[in-house]
mmCIF file of C-alpha atoms in Angstrom:
data_model
loop_
_atom_site.group_PDB
_atom_site.id
_atom_site.type_symbol
_atom_site.label_atom_id
_atom_site.label_comp_id
_atom_site.label_asym_id
_atom_site.label_seq_id
_atom_site.Cartn_x
_atom_site.Cartn_y
_atom_site.Cartn_z
ATOM 1 C CA UNK H 1 90.365 -45.284 -171.026
ATOM 2 C CA UNK H 2 91.784 -47.041 -167.898
ATOM 3 C CA UNK H 3 94.803 -45.161 -166.663
ATOM 4 C CA UNK H 4 98.062 -47.207 -165.890
ATOM 5 C CA UNK H 5 99.201 -46.620 -161.748
ATOM 6 C CA UNK H 6 102.723 -46.429 -161.413
ATOM 7 C CA UNK H 7 105.109 -45.761 -158.287
ATOM 8 C CA UNK H 8 108.163 -44.101 -159.001
ATOM 9 C CA UNK H 9 110.575 -43.997 -156.151
ATOM 10 C CA UNK H 10 113.214 -42.549 -155.672
ATOM 11 C CA UNK H 11 115.447 -41.583 -152.446
ATOM 12 C CA UNK H 12 115.524 -38.217 -151.370
ATOM 13 C CA UNK H 13 114.598 -34.468 -153.495
ATOM 14 C CA UNK H 14 117.968 -32.989 -153.155
ATOM 15 C CA UNK H 15 120.296 -31.465 -155.318
ATOM 16 C CA UNK H 16 121.628 -33.590 -158.467
ATOM 17 C CA UNK H 17 120.940 -33.988 -161.234
ATOM 18 C CA UNK H 18 118.632 -37.773 -161.454
ATOM 19 C CA UNK H 19 116.385 -35.612 -159.195
ATOM 20 C CA UNK H 20 115.466 -33.027 -162.314
ATOM 21 C CA UNK H 21 115.635 -35.365 -164.920
ATOM 22 C CA UNK H 22 112.161 -36.398 -162.814
ATOM 23 C CA UNK H 23 110.980 -33.894 -162.250
ATOM 24 C CA UNK H 24 111.194 -33.278 -165.916
ATOM 25 C CA UNK H 25 109.663 -36.273 -166.298
ATOM 26 C CA UNK H 26 106.800 -36.483 -164.108
ATOM 27 C CA UNK H 27 106.350 -32.657 -165.767
ATOM 28 C CA UNK H 28 106.196 -34.651 -169.131
ATOM 29 C CA UNK H 29 103.817 -37.586 -168.868
ATOM 30 C CA UNK H 30 100.576 -37.911 -170.107
ATOM 31 C CA UNK H 31 98.290 -37.745 -166.814
ATOM 32 C CA UNK H 32 95.191 -39.097 -168.614
ATOM 33 C CA UNK H 33 96.914 -42.054 -169.562
ATOM 34 C CA UNK H 34 98.544 -42.732 -165.819
ATOM 35 C CA UNK H 35 98.101 -42.269 -162.130
ATOM 36 C CA UNK H 36 101.564 -41.343 -160.837
ATOM 37 C CA UNK H 37 102.529 -41.638 -156.946
ATOM 38 C CA UNK H 38 106.286 -40.251 -156.316
ATOM 39 C CA UNK H 39 108.298 -42.064 -153.071
ATOM 40 C CA UNK H 40 110.276 -40.194 -151.436
ATOM 41 C CA UNK H 41 112.244 -42.271 -149.093
ATOM 42 C CA UNK H 42 113.914 -39.833 -146.738
ATOM 43 C CA UNK H 43 111.540 -36.385 -146.667
ATOM 44 C CA UNK H 44 114.139 -33.766 -147.582
ATOM 45 C CA UNK H 45 115.198 -32.471 -150.511
ATOM 46 C CA UNK H 46 114.113 -28.707 -152.482
ATOM 47 C CA UNK H 47 112.264 -29.826 -155.336
ATOM 48 C CA UNK H 48 108.812 -30.697 -153.564
ATOM 49 C CA UNK H 49 107.150 -27.016 -154.802
ATOM 50 C CA UNK H 50 108.218 -28.248 -158.247
ATOM 51 C CA UNK H 51 106.463 -31.874 -158.890
ATOM 52 C CA UNK H 52 103.036 -31.513 -160.442
ATOM 53 C CA UNK H 53 99.809 -30.730 -158.884
ATOM 54 C CA UNK H 54 98.623 -34.884 -160.273
ATOM 55 C CA UNK H 55 101.366 -36.334 -158.329
ATOM 56 C CA UNK H 56 100.882 -37.695 -155.218
ATOM 57 C CA UNK H 57 103.196 -37.435 -152.441
ATOM 58 C CA UNK H 58 104.622 -40.251 -150.454
ATOM 59 C CA UNK H 59 107.044 -40.814 -147.724
ATOM 60 C CA UNK H 60 108.914 -42.625 -145.477
ATOM 61 C CA UNK H 61 111.588 -41.901 -143.629
ATOM 62 C CA UNK H 62 111.002 -38.189 -142.097
ATOM 63 C CA UNK H 63 114.265 -38.592 -139.383
ATOM 64 C CA UNK H 64 118.337 -39.408 -142.320
ATOM 65 C CA UNK H 65 119.352 -41.678 -138.975
ATOM 66 C CA UNK H 66 116.094 -43.689 -137.970
ATOM 67 C CA UNK H 67 116.306 -44.267 -142.035
ATOM 68 C CA UNK H 68 120.676 -44.216 -142.231
ATOM 69 C CA UNK H 69 120.090 -47.148 -139.521
ATOM 70 C CA UNK H 70 117.529 -49.090 -141.067
ATOM 71 C CA UNK H 71 118.931 -49.366 -144.558
ATOM 72 C CA UNK H 72 122.476 -50.357 -142.773
ATOM 73 C CA UNK H 73 120.889 -52.826 -141.442
ATOM 74 C CA UNK H 74 119.117 -53.944 -144.661
ATOM 75 C CA UNK H 75 122.913 -53.889 -146.340
ATOM 76 C CA UNK H 76 125.018 -55.452 -143.938
ATOM 77 C CA UNK H 77 123.240 -58.693 -142.044
ATOM 78 C CA UNK H 78 119.662 -58.541 -144.748
ATOM 79 C CA UNK H 79 117.537 -57.086 -141.735
ATOM 80 C CA UNK H 80 115.298 -55.578 -142.884
ATOM 81 C CA UNK H 81 111.585 -56.630 -141.300
ATOM 82 C CA UNK H 82 110.908 -53.382 -139.122
ATOM 83 C CA UNK H 83 111.544 -51.914 -142.582
ATOM 84 C CA UNK H 84 109.791 -53.393 -145.179
ATOM 85 C CA UNK H 85 106.673 -52.433 -141.876
ATOM 86 C CA UNK H 86 107.983 -49.143 -142.068
ATOM 87 C CA UNK H 87 107.451 -48.961 -146.264
ATOM 88 C CA UNK H 88 104.564 -50.869 -146.450
ATOM 89 C CA UNK H 89 102.359 -48.493 -144.381
ATOM 90 C CA UNK H 90 103.525 -45.707 -145.723
ATOM 91 C CA UNK H 91 103.303 -47.389 -149.888
ATOM 92 C CA UNK H 92 99.257 -48.950 -149.670
ATOM 93 C CA UNK H 93 97.761 -48.707 -152.694
ATOM 94 C CA UNK H 94 98.412 -51.289 -155.684
ATOM 95 C CA UNK H 95 100.564 -50.440 -159.002
ATOM 96 C CA UNK H 96 100.757 -51.872 -162.393
ATOM 97 C CA UNK H 97 104.007 -49.860 -162.661
ATOM 98 C CA UNK H 98 107.475 -49.317 -159.923
ATOM 99 C CA UNK H 99 109.474 -47.540 -161.082
ATOM 100 C CA UNK H 100 113.096 -47.460 -158.588
ATOM 101 C CA UNK H 101 114.423 -44.347 -160.207
ATOM 102 C CA UNK H 102 117.496 -43.600 -159.057
ATOM 103 C CA UNK H 103 119.118 -47.119 -158.378
ATOM 104 C CA UNK H 104 120.658 -47.707 -155.001
ATOM 105 C CA UNK H 105 119.650 -50.068 -152.141
ATOM 106 C CA UNK H 106 116.034 -48.484 -152.008
ATOM 107 C CA UNK H 107 115.707 -50.142 -155.005
ATOM 108 C CA UNK H 108 115.093 -53.538 -152.681
ATOM 109 C CA UNK H 109 111.655 -51.550 -152.290
ATOM 110 C CA UNK H 110 109.818 -52.572 -154.695
ATOM 111 C CA UNK H 111 110.477 -56.319 -153.291
ATOM 112 C CA UNK H 112 109.409 -55.336 -150.142
ATOM 113 C CA UNK H 113 105.843 -54.386 -151.683
ATOM 114 C CA UNK H 114 105.243 -57.970 -152.125
ATOM 115 C CA UNK H 115 101.854 -58.373 -154.631
ATOM 116 C CA UNK H 116 101.519 -54.751 -154.127
ATOM 117 C CA UNK H 117 103.583 -54.451 -157.759
ATOM 118 C CA UNK H 118 102.762 -56.351 -160.877
ATOM 119 C CA UNK H 119 105.733 -55.011 -163.050
ATOM 120 C CA UNK H 120 109.608 -53.356 -161.366
ATOM 121 C CA UNK H 121 111.702 -51.522 -163.254
ATOM 122 C CA UNK H 122 115.026 -49.905 -162.150
ATOM 123 C CA UNK H 123 116.342 -46.979 -163.272
ATOM 124 C CA UNK H 124 120.658 -46.336 -162.710
ATOM 125 C CA UNK H 125 121.615 -43.367 -163.056
ATOM 126 C CA UNK H 126 124.751 -43.441 -162.389
ATOM 127 C CA UNK H 127 128.496 -46.008 -163.334
ATOM 128 C CA UNK H 128 129.801 -48.068 -160.855
ATOM 129 C CA UNK H 129 133.076 -49.863 -161.804
ATOM 130 C CA UNK H 130 134.053 -45.716 -162.577
ATOM 131 C CA UNK H 131 132.962 -44.180 -159.894
ATOM 132 C CA UNK H 132 135.328 -46.316 -156.130
ATOM 133 C CA UNK H 133 132.824 -45.383 -153.298
ATOM 134 C CA UNK H 134 130.231 -47.216 -155.301
ATOM 135 C CA UNK H 135 132.111 -49.966 -156.690
ATOM 136 C CA UNK H 136 134.195 -50.761 -152.697
ATOM 137 C CA UNK H 137 130.092 -52.027 -152.606
ATOM 138 C CA UNK H 138 129.471 -54.239 -155.059
ATOM 139 C CA UNK H 139 131.807 -56.995 -154.541
ATOM 140 C CA UNK H 140 131.624 -60.257 -152.177
ATOM 141 C CA UNK H 141 128.964 -61.976 -150.210
ATOM 142 C CA UNK H 142 126.448 -58.326 -151.062
ATOM 143 C CA UNK H 143 127.442 -58.361 -155.089
ATOM 144 C CA UNK H 144 126.642 -61.452 -155.124
ATOM 145 C CA UNK H 145 123.431 -61.408 -152.629
ATOM 146 C CA UNK H 146 121.716 -57.754 -155.059
ATOM 147 C CA UNK H 147 121.963 -60.166 -157.771
ATOM 148 C CA UNK H 148 120.761 -62.802 -156.708
ATOM 149 C CA UNK H 149 117.702 -61.103 -154.861
ATOM 150 C CA UNK H 150 117.342 -57.420 -156.760
ATOM 151 C CA UNK H 151 118.785 -57.344 -159.757
ATOM 152 C CA UNK H 152 117.715 -60.905 -161.076
ATOM 153 C CA UNK H 153 114.431 -60.275 -160.095
ATOM 154 C CA UNK H 154 113.582 -57.011 -161.893
ATOM 155 C CA UNK H 155 111.632 -56.843 -164.665
ATOM 156 C CA UNK H 156 112.890 -54.299 -166.409
ATOM 157 C CA UNK H 157 116.551 -52.129 -165.727
ATOM 158 C CA UNK H 158 117.550 -49.216 -167.946
ATOM 159 C CA UNK H 159 120.434 -47.127 -167.580
ATOM 160 C CA UNK H 160 120.688 -43.595 -169.055
ATOM 161 C CA UNK H 161 123.873 -44.257 -171.031
ATOM 162 C CA UNK H 162 125.101 -46.895 -172.568
ATOM 163 C CA UNK H 163 128.517 -45.980 -170.523
ATOM 164 C CA UNK H 164 126.663 -46.404 -167.869
ATOM 165 C CA UNK H 165 125.600 -50.047 -168.971
ATOM 166 C CA UNK H 166 128.872 -51.423 -170.105
ATOM 167 C CA UNK H 167 129.501 -50.131 -166.308
ATOM 168 C CA UNK H 168 127.432 -51.902 -164.683
ATOM 169 C CA UNK H 169 126.872 -55.225 -166.843
ATOM 170 C CA UNK H 170 130.750 -56.314 -166.311
ATOM 171 C CA UNK H 171 130.023 -56.141 -162.085
ATOM 172 C CA UNK H 172 127.665 -58.254 -163.028
ATOM 173 C CA UNK H 173 125.705 -60.620 -164.070
ATOM 174 C CA UNK H 174 121.512 -61.463 -165.213
ATOM 175 C CA UNK H 175 119.709 -61.744 -167.810
ATOM 176 C CA UNK H 176 117.147 -58.733 -166.625
ATOM 177 C CA UNK H 177 115.643 -57.441 -170.587
ATOM 178 C CA UNK H 178 117.758 -54.261 -170.281
ATOM 179 C CA UNK H 179 117.949 -50.878 -172.653
ATOM 180 C CA UNK H 180 119.792 -47.009 -173.001
ATOM 181 C CA UNK H 181 117.077 -43.919 -171.995
ATOM 182 C CA UNK H 182 118.854 -40.654 -172.338
ATOM 183 C CA UNK H 183 117.216 -38.338 -169.502
ATOM 184 C CA UNK H 184 114.765 -36.273 -170.611
ATOM 185 C CA UNK H 185 116.076 -31.866 -170.169
ATOM 186 C CA UNK H 186 113.143 -30.426 -170.828
ATOM 187 C CA UNK H 187 114.376 -28.230 -173.543
ATOM 188 C CA UNK H 188 111.715 -25.434 -173.738
ATOM 189 C CA UNK H 189 112.006 -25.500 -169.699
ATOM 190 C CA UNK H 190 115.917 -24.561 -170.375
ATOM 191 C CA UNK H 191 115.503 -22.141 -173.241
ATOM 192 C CA UNK H 192 113.015 -20.043 -171.271
ATOM 193 C CA UNK H 193 114.139 -19.761 -167.931
ATOM 194 C CA UNK H 194 117.827 -19.149 -169.231
ATOM 195 C CA UNK H 195 116.058 -15.659 -170.045
ATOM 196 C CA UNK H 196 115.306 -15.011 -166.902
ATOM 197 C CA UNK H 197 117.597 -12.096 -164.617
ATOM 198 C CA UNK H 198 119.876 -12.120 -162.186
ATOM 199 C CA UNK H 199 121.779 -10.457 -159.890
ATOM 200 C CA UNK H 200 125.097 -11.397 -161.612
ATOM 201 C CA UNK H 201 127.934 -9.149 -163.371
ATOM 202 C CA UNK H 202 129.610 -10.778 -165.941
ATOM 203 C CA UNK H 203 132.804 -8.822 -167.588
ATOM 204 C CA UNK H 204 132.664 -8.872 -171.154
ATOM 205 C CA UNK H 205 136.318 -8.018 -171.024
ATOM 206 C CA UNK H 206 137.508 -12.228 -169.470
ATOM 207 C CA UNK H 207 136.629 -15.654 -170.604
ATOM 208 C CA UNK H 208 133.494 -17.104 -168.563
ATOM 209 C CA UNK H 209 133.188 -20.459 -167.149
ATOM 210 C CA UNK H 210 131.213 -21.892 -165.347
ATOM 211 C CA UNK H 211 130.579 -25.925 -163.564
ATOM 212 C CA UNK H 212 128.416 -27.363 -162.331
ATOM 213 C CA UNK H 213 127.393 -29.575 -160.263
ATOM 214 C CA UNK H 214 127.453 -31.564 -156.192
ATOM 215 C CA UNK H 215 130.364 -30.453 -154.741
ATOM 216 C CA UNK H 216 130.976 -34.257 -153.879
ATOM 217 C CA UNK H 217 134.967 -35.409 -154.353
ATOM 218 C CA UNK H 218 133.789 -37.590 -157.160
ATOM 219 C CA UNK H 219 133.457 -33.847 -158.904
ATOM 220 C CA UNK H 220 136.929 -33.463 -159.365
ATOM 221 C CA UNK H 221 136.216 -29.502 -158.145
ATOM 222 C CA UNK H 222 140.057 -30.256 -156.299
ATOM 223 C CA UNK H 223 142.058 -30.359 -160.134
ATOM 224 C CA UNK H 224 139.646 -27.499 -161.352
ATOM 225 C CA UNK H 225 140.738 -25.086 -158.522
ATOM 226 C CA UNK H 226 144.447 -26.273 -159.714
ATOM 227 C CA UNK H 227 144.147 -26.173 -163.329
ATOM 228 C CA UNK H 228 142.840 -21.920 -162.543
ATOM 229 C CA UNK H 229 145.967 -21.518 -160.781
ATOM 230 C CA UNK H 230 148.010 -22.697 -163.916
ATOM 231 C CA UNK H 231 146.155 -20.701 -166.073
ATOM 232 C CA UNK H 232 146.507 -17.775 -163.643
ATOM 233 C CA UNK H 233 150.000 -18.856 -163.621
ATOM 234 C CA UNK H 234 149.385 -17.986 -167.856
ATOM 235 C CA UNK H 235 148.545 -14.360 -167.596
ATOM 236 C CA UNK H 236 145.088 -15.467 -169.142
ATOM 237 C CA UNK H 237 142.537 -13.480 -168.515
ATOM 238 C CA UNK H 238 139.331 -15.515 -166.783
ATOM 239 C CA UNK H 239 137.029 -16.497 -164.452
ATOM 240 C CA UNK H 240 135.647 -19.902 -163.415
ATOM 241 C CA UNK H 241 132.803 -20.305 -161.180
ATOM 242 C CA UNK H 242 131.692 -23.085 -159.396
ATOM 243 C CA UNK H 243 127.703 -23.767 -158.814
ATOM 244 C CA UNK H 244 126.519 -26.326 -156.548
ATOM 245 C CA UNK H 245 126.625 -27.545 -152.944
ATOM 246 C CA UNK H 246 127.525 -30.239 -151.361
ATOM 247 C CA UNK H 247 130.179 -31.046 -148.248
ATOM 248 C CA UNK H 248 133.053 -30.667 -149.789
ATOM 249 C CA UNK H 249 132.414 -26.804 -149.526
ATOM 250 C CA UNK H 250 134.532 -25.708 -146.649
ATOM 251 C CA UNK H 251 138.333 -27.281 -147.485
ATOM 252 C CA UNK H 252 137.375 -25.886 -151.941
ATOM 253 C CA UNK H 253 137.391 -22.503 -150.630
ATOM 254 C CA UNK H 254 140.887 -22.905 -148.167
ATOM 255 C CA UNK H 255 141.758 -24.119 -151.854
ATOM 256 C CA UNK H 256 141.044 -21.736 -153.306
ATOM 257 C CA UNK H 257 142.858 -19.160 -150.745
ATOM 258 C CA UNK H 258 145.400 -20.632 -149.890
ATOM 259 C CA UNK H 259 146.403 -20.611 -154.058
ATOM 260 C CA UNK H 260 145.083 -16.755 -154.217
ATOM 261 C CA UNK H 261 142.629 -16.915 -156.352
ATOM 262 C CA UNK H 262 139.384 -15.262 -155.124
ATOM 263 C CA UNK H 263 139.199 -13.397 -158.642
ATOM 264 C CA UNK H 264 139.109 -16.338 -160.449
ATOM 265 C CA UNK H 265 137.364 -18.871 -158.396
ATOM 266 C CA UNK H 266 134.387 -18.456 -157.162
ATOM 267 C CA UNK H 267 131.720 -21.439 -155.809
ATOM 268 C CA UNK H 268 128.561 -19.742 -155.778
ATOM 269 C CA UNK H 269 125.846 -22.844 -154.032
ATOM 270 C CA UNK H 270 122.911 -24.385 -155.582
ATOM 271 C CA UNK H 271 120.782 -22.242 -157.592
ATOM 272 C CA UNK H 272 117.721 -23.445 -158.549
ATOM 273 C CA UNK H 273 117.925 -21.761 -162.454
ATOM 274 C CA UNK H 274 121.526 -22.033 -163.176
ATOM 275 C CA UNK H 275 120.392 -21.548 -167.078
ATOM 276 C CA UNK H 276 120.870 -18.612 -167.207
ATOM 277 C CA UNK H 277 124.470 -18.602 -165.616
ATOM 278 C CA UNK H 278 124.877 -21.124 -168.062
ATOM 279 C CA UNK H 279 123.734 -18.868 -171.405
ATOM 280 C CA UNK H 280 125.994 -15.740 -169.912
ATOM 281 C CA UNK H 281 129.151 -17.861 -169.581
ATOM 282 C CA UNK H 282 131.965 -18.583 -172.770
ATOM 283 C CA UNK H 283 133.017 -22.029 -171.818
ATOM 284 C CA UNK H 284 131.463 -24.872 -169.956
ATOM 285 C CA UNK H 285 133.388 -27.179 -167.635
ATOM 286 C CA UNK H 286 132.519 -30.641 -166.187
ATOM 287 C CA UNK H 287 136.074 -32.140 -164.527
ATOM 288 C CA UNK H 288 134.239 -35.138 -163.833
ATOM 289 C CA UNK H 289 136.342 -38.815 -162.988
ATOM 290 C CA UNK H 290 132.823 -40.957 -163.394
ATOM 291 C CA UNK H 291 129.694 -40.072 -164.971
ATOM 292 C CA UNK H 292 126.764 -41.773 -165.834
ATOM 293 C CA UNK H 293 125.149 -38.999 -167.868
ATOM 294 C CA UNK H 294 125.660 -35.917 -167.019
ATOM 295 C CA UNK H 295 122.509 -33.435 -166.949
ATOM 296 C CA UNK H 296 124.228 -30.243 -166.387
ATOM 297 C CA UNK H 297 126.793 -30.880 -169.517
ATOM 298 C CA UNK H 298 122.799 -32.206 -171.596
ATOM 299 C CA UNK H 299 121.714 -28.416 -170.821
ATOM 300 C CA UNK H 300 125.032 -26.216 -171.586
ATOM 301 C CA UNK H 301 124.682 -29.105 -174.860
ATOM 302 C CA UNK H 302 121.004 -27.150 -174.995
ATOM 303 C CA UNK H 303 122.339 -23.238 -174.613
ATOM 304 C CA UNK H 304 125.208 -23.959 -177.124
ATOM 305 C CA UNK H 305 128.462 -23.986 -175.047
ATOM 306 C CA UNK H 306 131.135 -24.366 -175.716
ATOM 307 C CA UNK H 307 132.467 -27.868 -173.592
ATOM 308 C CA UNK H 308 135.969 -28.908 -171.500
ATOM 309 C CA UNK H 309 135.278 -32.104 -170.290
ATOM 310 C CA UNK H 310 137.036 -35.316 -169.024
ATOM 311 C CA UNK H 311 137.328 -38.989 -170.330
ATOM 312 C CA UNK H 312 135.035 -40.303 -167.823
ATOM 313 C CA UNK H 313 132.776 -42.841 -168.805
ATOM 314 C CA UNK H 314 128.678 -40.253 -169.253
ATOM 315 C CA UNK H 315 130.856 -37.377 -170.600
ATOM 316 C CA UNK H 316 132.656 -39.689 -173.018
ATOM 317 C CA UNK H 317 129.768 -40.680 -175.025
ATOM 318 C CA UNK H 318 128.318 -37.040 -174.924
ATOM 319 C CA UNK H 319 130.923 -35.655 -175.680
ATOM 320 C CA UNK H 320 131.497 -39.059 -178.753
ATOM 321 C CA UNK H 321 134.797 -39.328 -178.159
ATOM 322 C CA UNK H 322 135.682 -35.397 -179.438
ATOM 323 C CA UNK H 323 133.938 -34.671 -181.834
ATOM 324 C CA UNK H 324 131.067 -31.972 -180.035
ATOM 325 C CA UNK H 325 133.304 -31.497 -177.165
ATOM 326 C CA UNK H 326 136.878 -30.892 -175.964
ATOM 327 C CA UNK H 327 137.760 -33.679 -173.805
ATOM 328 C CA UNK H 328 141.319 -33.679 -171.825
ATOM 329 C CA UNK H 329 141.974 -36.183 -169.387
ATOM 330 C CA UNK H 330 141.557 -36.476 -165.538
ATOM 331 C CA UNK H 331 144.027 -34.441 -163.738
ATOM 332 C CA UNK H 332 144.897 -30.500 -163.073
ATOM 333 C CA UNK H 333 147.685 -30.413 -166.761
ATOM 334 C CA UNK H 334 145.241 -31.980 -168.912
ATOM 335 C CA UNK H 335 142.266 -29.434 -168.445
ATOM 336 C CA UNK H 336 144.656 -26.521 -167.189
ATOM 337 C CA UNK H 337 145.642 -27.736 -171.188
ATOM 338 C CA UNK H 338 142.366 -27.827 -172.697
ATOM 339 C CA UNK H 339 140.733 -24.789 -170.897
ATOM 340 C CA UNK H 340 143.250 -22.801 -172.157
ATOM 341 C CA UNK H 341 143.624 -23.872 -175.630
ATOM 342 C CA UNK H 342 139.478 -23.657 -175.993
ATOM 343 C CA UNK H 343 140.543 -19.454 -173.654
ATOM 344 C CA UNK H 344 143.421 -18.440 -176.363
ATOM 345 C CA UNK H 345 141.353 -19.039 -179.645
ATOM 346 C CA UNK H 346 137.446 -17.949 -180.043
ATOM 347 C CA UNK H 347 137.163 -19.283 -183.526
ATOM 348 C CA UNK H 348 136.888 -22.892 -181.952
ATOM 349 C CA UNK H 349 134.963 -22.665 -179.345
ATOM 350 C CA UNK H 350 132.705 -20.526 -181.659
ATOM 351 C CA UNK H 351 133.312 -24.313 -183.573
ATOM 352 C CA UNK H 352 132.120 -25.870 -179.992
ATOM 353 C CA UNK H 353 129.130 -23.326 -179.938
ATOM 354 C CA UNK H 354 127.506 -25.542 -183.176
ATOM 355 C CA UNK H 355 129.219 -28.792 -182.296
ATOM 356 C CA UNK H 356 126.808 -28.505 -178.485
ATOM 357 C CA UNK H 357 123.693 -27.217 -180.349
ATOM 358 C CA UNK H 358 123.692 -30.351 -182.828
ATOM 359 C CA UNK H 359 124.837 -32.972 -180.191
ATOM 360 C CA UNK H 360 122.072 -31.478 -177.797
ATOM 361 C CA UNK H 361 119.314 -32.765 -180.925
ATOM 362 C CA UNK H 362 119.582 -36.251 -179.260
ATOM 363 C CA UNK H 363 117.896 -34.327 -176.087
ATOM 364 C CA UNK H 364 114.886 -34.709 -177.834
ATOM 365 C CA UNK H 365 111.919 -34.816 -175.457
ATOM 366 C CA UNK H 366 109.007 -36.342 -177.288
ATOM 367 C CA UNK H 367 111.124 -39.137 -178.512
ATOM 368 C CA UNK H 368 113.039 -40.465 -175.019
ATOM 369 C CA UNK H 369 108.640 -39.821 -173.228
ATOM 370 C CA UNK H 370 107.441 -42.564 -175.624
ATOM 371 C CA UNK H 371 110.903 -44.720 -175.242
ATOM 372 C CA UNK H 372 109.732 -44.046 -171.762
ATOM 373 C CA UNK H 373 105.732 -45.217 -172.190
ATOM 374 C CA UNK H 374 107.752 -47.943 -174.189
ATOM 375 C CA UNK H 375 108.635 -49.584 -170.922
ATOM 376 C CA UNK H 376 106.559 -48.909 -169.334
ATOM 377 C CA UNK H 377 103.646 -50.107 -170.776
ATOM 378 C CA UNK H 378 105.809 -53.411 -172.830
#
């Protein structure tokens, strides 16, 4: 049996949900059927040592500055001769399938490779309409250009949620074949890693709340901290742990200190294995302004945590408008009311624990991988 050659492309292997999902997917692929190369555009990240040995690694840029300059020239002026030359110097093979696993301007690398790739696929992990960082770029002449030169020329576009697909289609008009495939979360690995010991004491006399994600504005952690102040003013006994790194760290720390919340909210930094923290917590909270399909929320549901989420794309879909988790509006007051209700009602927490376990059944790794194979093969 001749194996199909597949090229995955991802901007980096830095901390992030899509990066973690790609590692999971590569760990599940049938290497008797596929020969896989992974192109990491910027040579940085924390997941390199988790790649399967069967995967051949290719990096394009060792310098983030050089990468940024060339990409900006490509986006702003459509000047890419040097960029394209470097890509072709690094990626020399021929592939049956090329997959840009985190759709962005780096998806254009699939076209830089010309006849080296037979089939081109993009994976969309974001909600382009509600995430202002994307929306401010995808307009005017640039929007028209990427519809014509990127999305209309792809063979297939995969979305990680129905919300993500709907938002994409509200912005971009193209007849390219589209599918929705939920993320590969690797349920077995999550459950196994959740039993690992950690050097962290959880106080059983209070309610332990956990949030997980990169410290970026879209995650809404400023709202969560303001909600914590309201909970504290109600004399509730709780602690919120936020796991993740990001450029907002110092700003969020200052906010915690200025509100005298050091005993109630703690930034724990990034943990390569966050699952013991999840398992030992009482409530998972996600305060995002926009999501494609939130990996951390799916992982929390696999571990049976009751969840409180904001009413945003991705979250809304996973909790099915509140059927499988408590949904609040995207304000500090809304998050406060949701958390207060969950903190004060142990029966409600028990109810939503069971609902999380029920919802986690949609993350059937084997069924999801069959859909991935179908997209790559057909």
